[in-house]
Short mmCIF file of C-alpha atoms in Angstrom, two decimals:
data_model
loop_
_atom_site.label_atom_id
_atom_site.label_comp_id
_atom_site.label_asym_id
_atom_site.label_seq_id
_atom_site.Cartn_x
_atom_site.Cartn_y
_atom_site.Cartn_z
CA MET H 77 -103.82 -54.47 -17.79
CA LYS H 78 -103.89 -54.31 -21.61
CA ASN H 79 -101.60 -56.83 -22.45
CA ARG H 80 -103.07 -59.03 -19.56
CA TYR H 81 -106.66 -58.51 -21.02
CA LEU H 82 -104.90 -59.07 -24.97
CA LYS H 83 -103.93 -62.10 -22.83
CA TYR H 84 -107.23 -63.45 -22.34
CA LEU H 85 -108.14 -62.20 -25.47
CA ALA H 86 -105.95 -64.28 -27.85
CA ILE H 87 -106.76 -67.07 -25.85
CA LEU H 88 -110.69 -66.62 -26.28
CA PHE H 89 -110.11 -67.23 -29.62
CA LEU H 90 -107.56 -70.04 -30.02
CA VAL H 91 -109.08 -72.50 -28.33
CA PRO H 92 -111.91 -72.82 -30.65
CA ILE H 93 -109.15 -73.07 -33.79
CA LEU H 94 -107.43 -74.75 -32.22
CA GLN H 95 -110.34 -77.93 -31.27
CA ALA H 96 -111.58 -76.90 -34.83
CA CYS H 97 -109.05 -78.30 -36.81
CA PRO H 98 -106.65 -81.04 -36.55
CA PRO H 99 -102.99 -80.60 -34.75
CA VAL H 100 -100.92 -78.60 -37.14
CA PHE H 101 -97.45 -80.84 -36.43
CA CYS H 102 -98.64 -84.78 -36.96
CA GLU H 103 -97.50 -86.06 -38.95
CA PRO H 104 -99.88 -89.39 -39.66
CA LYS H 105 -97.55 -92.07 -39.22
CA THR H 106 -99.29 -95.81 -38.96
CA ILE H 107 -97.80 -98.31 -36.11
CA ASN H 108 -97.31 -100.95 -37.46
CA TYR H 109 -97.73 -104.75 -34.66
CA PRO H 110 -95.30 -107.90 -35.75
CA PRO H 111 -97.61 -110.58 -37.08
CA LEU H 112 -99.37 -113.55 -34.90
CA SER H 113 -96.16 -115.77 -33.67
CA GLU H 114 -96.60 -119.82 -34.80
CA GLU H 115 -96.55 -120.07 -31.04
CA THR H 116 -99.55 -117.67 -30.77
CA LEU H 117 -101.59 -119.11 -33.40
CA SER H 118 -100.67 -122.53 -32.60
CA PHE H 119 -102.94 -122.35 -29.70
CA VAL H 120 -105.82 -122.87 -31.78
CA PRO H 121 -105.63 -126.03 -33.64
CA TYR H 122 -107.92 -125.68 -36.19
CA LYS H 123 -107.67 -124.90 -40.28
CA ASP H 124 -109.71 -123.43 -42.67
CA GLY H 125 -112.37 -126.58 -43.96
CA ASP H 126 -112.05 -128.08 -41.45
CA SER H 127 -115.26 -130.62 -40.37
CA LEU H 128 -115.78 -131.19 -36.45
CA LEU H 129 -118.49 -132.99 -34.85
CA PHE H 130 -119.82 -132.03 -31.24
CA VAL H 131 -123.04 -133.58 -29.36
CA HIS H 132 -125.43 -132.01 -27.08
CA SER H 133 -126.06 -133.01 -23.80
CA GLY H 134 -129.00 -135.14 -24.61
CA GLY H 135 -127.43 -136.77 -27.05
CA THR H 136 -128.29 -135.34 -30.79
CA LYS H 137 -124.64 -134.82 -32.15
CA ILE H 138 -123.98 -131.46 -34.54
CA ALA H 139 -122.29 -131.67 -37.82
CA ALA H 140 -119.99 -128.09 -38.06
CA HIS H 141 -117.51 -126.33 -40.24
CA CYS H 142 -114.51 -123.86 -39.63
CA THR H 143 -113.19 -120.96 -41.83
CA ARG H 144 -109.59 -119.79 -39.95
CA ILE H 145 -109.06 -116.53 -41.44
CA LYS H 146 -106.55 -114.26 -40.91
CA THR H 147 -106.50 -109.41 -40.83
CA ARG H 148 -105.04 -106.90 -40.65
CA GLU H 149 -107.17 -104.54 -39.07
CA SER H 150 -106.37 -100.86 -38.65
CA ASP H 151 -107.93 -98.47 -35.37
CA GLY H 152 -107.35 -94.94 -34.68
CA CYS H 153 -109.84 -91.95 -35.81
CA SER H 154 -108.65 -89.53 -38.58
CA GLU H 155 -108.46 -86.67 -36.44
CA CYS H 156 -105.73 -89.10 -34.70
CA CYS H 157 -101.67 -88.95 -35.20
CA THR H 158 -101.75 -91.87 -35.11
CA GLN H 159 -102.67 -95.61 -35.97
CA ASN H 160 -101.90 -99.25 -34.90
CA SER H 161 -102.00 -101.78 -37.47
CA TYR H 162 -102.96 -105.17 -36.07
CA GLU H 163 -103.30 -109.00 -37.76
CA ILE H 164 -106.13 -110.71 -36.17
CA ASP H 165 -106.99 -114.44 -36.30
CA ASN H 166 -110.62 -115.60 -36.94
CA THR H 167 -111.84 -118.46 -36.73
CA THR H 168 -115.18 -119.41 -36.80
CA ILE H 169 -116.87 -123.47 -36.36
CA THR H 170 -120.56 -123.62 -38.01
CA PHE H 171 -122.68 -125.17 -36.86
CA ASP H 172 -124.48 -127.97 -39.28
CA TYR H 173 -127.67 -127.17 -36.41
CA PRO H 174 -129.60 -123.71 -35.65
CA ILE H 175 -127.22 -122.93 -32.63
CA SER H 176 -124.90 -120.20 -32.89
CA GLU H 177 -121.64 -120.40 -34.45
CA PHE H 178 -118.79 -119.93 -32.29
CA ILE H 179 -116.36 -118.10 -32.43
CA ILE H 180 -112.81 -117.90 -31.56
CA ASN H 181 -110.31 -114.56 -31.92
CA LEU H 182 -106.10 -114.01 -31.89
CA SER H 183 -104.74 -110.57 -31.73
CA SER H 184 -101.50 -109.44 -30.89
CA PHE H 185 -100.45 -106.05 -30.29
CA ASP H 186 -96.98 -107.47 -29.08
CA SER H 187 -94.78 -109.76 -29.13
CA VAL H 188 -95.71 -111.21 -25.81
CA HIS H 189 -99.24 -110.36 -25.28
CA VAL H 190 -102.31 -112.12 -26.92
CA GLU H 191 -105.70 -110.88 -26.82
CA LEU H 192 -108.74 -113.72 -27.18
CA TYR H 193 -111.64 -113.42 -27.60
CA VAL H 194 -114.40 -115.93 -27.58
CA PHE H 195 -117.74 -115.49 -28.68
CA PHE H 196 -121.45 -118.18 -28.37
CA ASN H 197 -124.09 -115.90 -28.69
CA PRO H 198 -125.01 -113.94 -26.25
CA SER H 199 -121.98 -115.10 -24.18
CA SER H 200 -118.04 -113.75 -24.64
CA ILE H 201 -115.16 -114.21 -23.09
CA ASN H 202 -112.16 -111.37 -23.67
CA TYR H 203 -108.86 -112.14 -21.50
CA PRO H 204 -106.86 -109.42 -22.66
CA VAL H 205 -104.26 -110.37 -20.42
CA GLY H 206 -102.80 -112.97 -22.45
CA LEU H 207 -102.81 -117.52 -22.39
CA HIS H 208 -99.49 -117.19 -19.94
CA ASP H 209 -101.53 -116.00 -17.51
CA MET H 210 -104.64 -118.86 -17.91
CA ILE H 211 -103.99 -121.65 -15.67
CA LYS H 212 -104.60 -125.14 -16.94
CA ASP H 213 -105.08 -128.66 -15.39
CA SER H 214 -106.01 -132.33 -16.65
CA MET H 215 -109.14 -133.63 -16.69
CA LEU H 216 -111.99 -135.86 -16.92
CA ILE H 217 -113.89 -134.81 -19.65
CA ASP H 218 -117.70 -136.58 -20.22
CA GLY H 219 -115.13 -140.40 -19.97
CA LYS H 220 -112.15 -138.96 -21.76
CA ILE H 221 -108.38 -137.03 -20.54
CA TYR H 222 -107.46 -134.15 -21.45
CA THR H 223 -104.46 -132.66 -20.39
CA GLN H 224 -103.38 -128.76 -20.97
CA VAL H 225 -107.29 -127.77 -20.45
CA TYR H 226 -107.09 -124.53 -20.11
CA THR H 227 -111.27 -123.80 -18.06
CA LEU H 228 -112.81 -120.44 -19.29
CA PRO H 229 -114.97 -118.29 -18.24
CA PHE H 230 -118.01 -116.86 -20.74
CA TYR H 231 -118.04 -113.50 -18.09
CA SER H 232 -120.44 -110.96 -20.84
CA GLN H 233 -123.46 -111.06 -22.43
CA SER H 234 -125.15 -108.63 -24.11
CA TYR H 235 -127.73 -106.16 -22.99
CA TYR H 236 -131.35 -106.81 -23.92
CA SER H 237 -133.92 -103.78 -23.77
CA GLY H 238 -132.75 -103.59 -19.39
CA GLU H 239 -132.43 -108.02 -19.41
CA TYR H 240 -130.07 -110.65 -20.05
CA PHE H 241 -131.13 -114.16 -21.67
CA ARG H 242 -131.22 -116.98 -18.55
CA LEU H 243 -129.64 -119.15 -20.94
CA PHE H 244 -126.24 -119.00 -21.99
CA ALA H 245 -122.62 -120.38 -22.38
CA ASP H 246 -121.16 -120.09 -18.55
CA SER H 247 -118.15 -121.83 -19.27
CA LEU H 248 -115.68 -123.75 -21.85
CA TYR H 249 -113.03 -126.12 -21.63
CA TYR H 250 -110.16 -125.73 -24.50
CA ASN H 251 -107.42 -126.56 -25.12
CA SER H 252 -104.86 -126.44 -27.72
CA ALA H 253 -105.07 -130.27 -29.04
CA TYR H 254 -108.16 -130.69 -29.49
CA GLY H 255 -109.77 -126.73 -29.82
CA VAL H 256 -113.60 -126.73 -28.58
CA ILE H 257 -113.72 -130.06 -25.91
CA LYS H 258 -116.93 -128.38 -23.71
CA ILE H 259 -119.02 -125.63 -24.05
CA CYS H 260 -121.44 -125.98 -20.86
CA MET H 261 -124.65 -124.21 -20.52
CA SER H 262 -127.09 -121.81 -18.13
CA ASN H 263 -129.22 -124.31 -17.66
CA GLY H 264 -127.22 -127.61 -17.31
CA GLU H 265 -126.87 -128.45 -21.34
CA TYR H 266 -123.67 -128.99 -22.58
CA PHE H 267 -121.70 -129.88 -26.29
CA THR H 268 -118.76 -131.53 -26.22
CA ARG H 269 -116.34 -132.27 -28.91
CA TYR H 270 -116.33 -136.41 -30.76
CA GLU H 271 -114.71 -138.17 -31.39
CA ASP H 272 -115.93 -141.49 -34.40
CA MET S 13 -157.81 -79.16 -41.94
CA ILE S 14 -159.93 -83.43 -41.62
CA THR S 15 -157.63 -85.53 -39.69
CA ASP S 16 -158.92 -89.27 -40.46
CA TRP S 17 -157.58 -91.77 -37.19
CA TYR S 18 -157.85 -95.03 -37.93
CA TYR S 19 -156.98 -97.31 -34.65
CA THR S 20 -157.00 -101.70 -34.13
CA SER S 21 -159.17 -103.48 -32.96
CA ASP S 22 -158.92 -105.23 -29.44
CA GLU S 23 -159.31 -108.40 -31.06
CA LEU S 24 -155.74 -107.61 -33.31
CA GLU S 25 -154.89 -106.09 -30.25
CA ASN S 26 -154.63 -109.28 -28.55
CA TRP S 27 -151.61 -110.75 -30.51
CA ILE S 28 -149.65 -109.12 -29.35
CA VAL S 29 -147.91 -109.39 -25.46
CA ASP S 30 -147.91 -108.30 -22.01
CA SER S 31 -144.23 -108.08 -19.89
CA THR S 32 -145.31 -111.56 -18.59
CA GLN S 33 -144.58 -112.77 -21.82
CA PHE S 34 -141.46 -110.71 -22.58
CA HIS S 35 -139.19 -114.20 -21.41
CA PHE S 36 -140.44 -117.35 -22.98
CA GLU S 37 -137.92 -121.11 -24.32
CA MET S 38 -138.83 -123.44 -26.54
CA VAL S 39 -137.31 -127.11 -26.74
CA ASP S 40 -136.48 -128.87 -29.96
CA GLN S 41 -136.97 -132.60 -29.57
CA ASN S 42 -133.98 -133.08 -29.25
CA GLY S 43 -134.10 -131.87 -25.86
CA ILE S 44 -131.91 -128.66 -27.04
CA THR S 45 -133.44 -125.66 -24.97
CA ARG S 46 -133.28 -121.97 -26.29
CA GLU S 47 -135.17 -119.12 -24.78
CA PHE S 48 -136.58 -115.44 -26.34
CA LEU S 49 -136.12 -112.45 -24.67
CA ASN S 50 -137.88 -109.41 -25.94
CA ARG S 51 -135.98 -106.79 -26.79
CA ASN S 52 -138.64 -103.83 -28.49
CA ASN S 53 -141.54 -102.20 -28.31
CA GLN S 54 -143.88 -99.50 -29.81
CA HIS S 55 -146.74 -98.50 -30.66
CA TYR S 56 -147.06 -95.58 -32.35
CA PHE S 57 -149.44 -93.33 -34.97
CA SER S 58 -148.12 -92.92 -38.14
CA GLY S 59 -148.88 -89.74 -39.82
CA GLY S 60 -149.79 -89.64 -44.19
CA SER S 61 -151.08 -86.78 -45.70
CA SER S 62 -153.80 -86.86 -48.97
CA TYR S 63 -152.36 -84.47 -51.68
CA PHE S 64 -154.97 -83.09 -55.03
CA ALA S 65 -153.15 -80.60 -57.37
CA GLY S 66 -150.10 -79.69 -54.85
CA ILE S 67 -152.10 -79.22 -52.25
CA LYS S 68 -152.65 -81.20 -48.71
CA TYR S 69 -157.11 -81.75 -48.06
CA SER S 70 -156.80 -83.89 -45.60
CA LYS S 71 -154.01 -86.27 -42.95
CA SER S 72 -154.98 -89.63 -41.52
CA GLU S 73 -153.41 -91.44 -38.90
CA ARG S 74 -153.54 -95.22 -38.22
CA GLU S 75 -152.28 -96.57 -35.13
CA TYR S 76 -149.43 -98.56 -34.86
CA TYR S 77 -147.96 -101.97 -33.12
CA TYR S 78 -144.78 -103.83 -33.36
CA GLN S 79 -143.05 -105.74 -30.99
CA GLN S 80 -139.68 -108.20 -31.56
CA PHE S 81 -138.58 -110.94 -29.94
CA SER S 82 -134.39 -112.29 -30.21
CA SER S 83 -133.01 -115.95 -28.71
CA ASN S 84 -130.14 -116.66 -27.40
CA TYR S 85 -128.91 -119.00 -30.78
CA GLN S 86 -129.36 -115.19 -31.97
CA ASP S 87 -132.79 -116.32 -32.95
CA SER S 88 -135.12 -113.21 -34.27
CA TYR S 89 -138.88 -112.66 -34.99
CA ASN S 90 -141.03 -109.53 -35.05
CA ILE S 91 -145.06 -109.20 -35.03
CA SER S 92 -146.89 -106.12 -35.79
CA ILE S 93 -150.67 -104.99 -36.63
CA ASN S 94 -152.51 -102.33 -38.41
CA PRO S 95 -155.68 -101.78 -38.87
CA ALA S 96 -157.61 -101.72 -41.73
CA LEU S 97 -158.39 -98.78 -44.11
CA ASN S 98 -161.38 -97.64 -45.17
CA SER S 99 -163.00 -100.21 -46.92
CA TYR S 100 -159.36 -100.43 -49.18
CA TRP S 101 -157.72 -103.23 -46.65
CA GLY S 102 -158.90 -104.89 -44.23
CA GLU S 103 -156.59 -105.35 -40.74
CA GLN S 104 -153.20 -107.44 -40.90
CA ILE S 105 -150.89 -108.69 -38.93
CA THR S 106 -146.96 -108.53 -40.03
CA PHE S 107 -144.95 -111.47 -39.00
CA TYR S 108 -140.49 -111.80 -39.45
CA LEU S 109 -139.21 -115.17 -37.85
CA ASN S 110 -135.29 -115.73 -39.10
CA ASP S 111 -135.83 -115.59 -42.61
CA LEU S 112 -139.39 -116.59 -43.39
CA HIS S 113 -142.37 -112.68 -43.67
CA PHE S 114 -145.82 -113.59 -44.33
CA THR S 115 -148.88 -110.74 -43.81
CA TYR S 116 -152.57 -111.20 -43.39
CA ASP S 117 -155.23 -109.79 -44.13
CA TYR S 118 -158.80 -109.68 -42.75
CA LEU S 119 -160.86 -108.63 -45.22
CA PHE S 120 -159.66 -110.98 -47.95
CA ASP S 121 -158.80 -113.70 -45.50
CA GLU S 122 -155.79 -114.75 -47.52
CA VAL S 123 -151.20 -113.47 -46.60
CA ILE S 124 -150.51 -111.45 -49.28
CA ASN S 125 -147.15 -111.41 -49.09
CA ILE S 126 -143.89 -113.90 -48.35
CA GLU S 127 -140.37 -113.35 -48.39
CA THR S 128 -138.64 -116.24 -47.77
CA ASN S 129 -134.33 -116.76 -48.80
CA GLY S 130 -134.19 -114.21 -50.12
CA HIS S 131 -137.49 -114.16 -52.65
CA TYR S 132 -139.87 -112.14 -52.16
CA GLU S 133 -143.88 -112.31 -53.82
CA TYR S 134 -146.86 -109.81 -53.77
CA LEU S 135 -151.03 -110.03 -54.23
CA ARG S 136 -152.21 -106.67 -56.62
CA ILE S 137 -154.74 -104.76 -54.05
CA ASN S 138 -156.88 -101.90 -54.96
CA SER S 139 -160.59 -100.41 -55.20
CA ASP S 140 -161.55 -103.80 -56.22
CA GLY S 141 -159.45 -105.39 -53.97
CA ILE S 142 -156.70 -108.23 -54.17
CA GLN S 143 -156.28 -108.29 -58.87
CA GLY S 144 -155.58 -111.72 -60.35
CA ASP S 145 -155.92 -114.44 -60.18
CA SER S 146 -152.35 -116.15 -58.70
CA LEU S 147 -153.16 -116.19 -54.97
CA PHE S 148 -150.34 -118.13 -52.16
CA GLY S 149 -149.61 -121.83 -52.48
CA SER S 150 -149.45 -120.86 -47.79
CA LYS S 151 -152.15 -120.81 -45.78
CA PHE S 152 -153.25 -119.18 -42.80
CA LYS S 153 -156.33 -120.40 -39.84
CA ILE S 154 -156.90 -118.16 -37.02
CA LEU S 155 -158.05 -121.82 -34.87
CA ASP S 156 -160.02 -122.07 -31.81
CA ARG S 157 -157.66 -123.74 -29.58
CA PHE S 158 -154.12 -126.00 -30.28
CA GLU S 159 -152.40 -127.98 -28.18
CA VAL S 160 -148.68 -127.54 -27.20
CA ASP S 161 -146.58 -129.00 -24.67
CA ASN S 162 -150.05 -130.35 -22.93
CA HIS S 163 -151.60 -127.03 -22.13
CA TRP S 164 -154.04 -126.13 -24.52
CA TYR S 165 -154.31 -122.33 -25.88
CA GLU S 166 -157.41 -120.47 -27.77
CA ASN S 167 -157.03 -118.91 -31.05
CA VAL S 168 -153.71 -119.45 -31.99
CA PHE S 169 -152.75 -118.86 -35.60
CA HIS S 170 -150.91 -121.46 -38.24
CA PHE S 171 -148.86 -120.23 -41.12
CA HIS S 172 -147.95 -123.11 -43.60
CA LEU S 173 -145.72 -122.22 -46.74
CA GLU S 174 -146.02 -123.61 -49.71
CA ASP S 175 -144.17 -121.27 -51.68
CA PHE S 176 -141.49 -120.29 -52.89
CA LYS S 177 -140.12 -124.44 -52.65
CA SER S 178 -137.18 -125.05 -54.74
CA SER S 179 -135.24 -121.73 -52.24
CA TRP S 180 -135.78 -124.04 -49.46
CA ASN S 181 -133.06 -124.85 -47.95
CA GLU S 182 -132.49 -127.30 -44.31
CA PHE S 183 -133.29 -124.11 -41.80
CA THR S 184 -136.24 -122.72 -43.45
CA ILE S 185 -139.30 -122.23 -41.49
CA THR S 186 -142.29 -124.23 -42.61
CA ASP S 187 -144.70 -123.37 -39.76
CA VAL S 188 -145.65 -121.50 -36.78
CA TYR S 189 -147.72 -121.24 -34.49
CA TYR S 190 -149.17 -118.35 -32.68
CA ALA S 191 -151.08 -117.66 -30.06
CA GLN S 192 -152.65 -114.64 -28.91
CA ASN S 193 -151.91 -113.38 -25.83
CA THR S 194 -149.49 -114.81 -25.48
CA GLY S 195 -147.15 -115.35 -27.90
CA LEU S 196 -144.75 -118.10 -30.19
CA LEU S 197 -145.91 -121.36 -29.27
CA ARG S 198 -144.65 -123.72 -31.96
CA TYR S 199 -142.09 -123.38 -35.78
CA GLU S 200 -140.86 -126.15 -37.94
CA MET S 201 -138.48 -126.86 -40.60
CA ASN S 202 -137.52 -128.11 -43.74
CA ASN S 203 -135.30 -130.30 -42.21
CA GLY S 204 -138.90 -131.86 -39.61
CA LEU S 205 -136.48 -129.56 -36.23
CA VAL S 206 -139.90 -128.45 -34.34
CA PHE S 207 -139.05 -126.53 -31.76
CA GLU S 208 -142.27 -125.43 -28.90
CA ARG S 209 -143.05 -123.12 -26.26
CA VAL S 210 -141.96 -124.34 -22.33
CA ARG S 211 -144.90 -123.33 -20.64
CA LYS S 212 -143.64 -121.55 -17.32
CA ASP S 213 -145.37 -123.13 -14.75
#
């Protein structure tokens, strides 16, 4: 009885101590995931400094320029035993017009799965399962035939004050030869790549 | 201890819109539509204190209204109103739209501070009024009515930017039209782009 009482008392004092202090037997380490493969990087055809042209459904041509950088990011926490270090390939298309930037991020945690993140405010696309699961097709878009076209639905929105935007990008036509082919807005407007 | 209460007038409060105006669209002359959505509304009293030789002898409470909107293309604007403070300064409207910011004072009938493209200037005001003689070139005027999209709006302020021209870029906002009880009506950029509110039927 006395031993059981002492055991409970010991647990009562140990629990707050264990919760407050970092694990005693953990040696912090960083897991370095492999760099993004050339095959993965080739999904995005843009190069840093590229000049692009798009046309709005109303007929206005809009110039844009590209920046593309690769960085290594870490996640984890100061009390955790491990931190994950992984590469992110970021492509940002900045339009010479007062509309949002278009962002494409590729990141990878192994040699098989690639996480694709696309953002055009307030919409985003997040494919954590990998590019191999996305279906591609040949399509006629605005009078031009494109092959290996991915049709990607934007399915996420920023959430402001309990209301969602009713005007947002709702789908993206994309292939790895040309990049962004067409961005469709929910009100029927669209932006299509344009070649002089 | 005495508490001085400073309230915004009903006339000033008309610049703050109700929930029927929390969601609207604007379109530019190229037919590109953008949607604005209300993000934040605040109404509170901001306290202040007066001291003499380290001893607090009076308190004040000033009424404050604030509203913020943003667009799907990441534009952002907000408006706030402040009551007059005795005869020191009058009722004020402060407005931000992207990189532009200004404050208009009813007592002096002047723009008293402006900020755009990283440049900021303000008029020095004390109990004798505005100090110095360099007022802004930018103008603020309240129009009886103004037409947008075949509809007339009443009590519309028009701000026109004339200052800091050397720092302007193509997206610098040069003109703003804003109606009581409705909100942002129209704004213009240095590159000639004009954005007008689409009227809801």
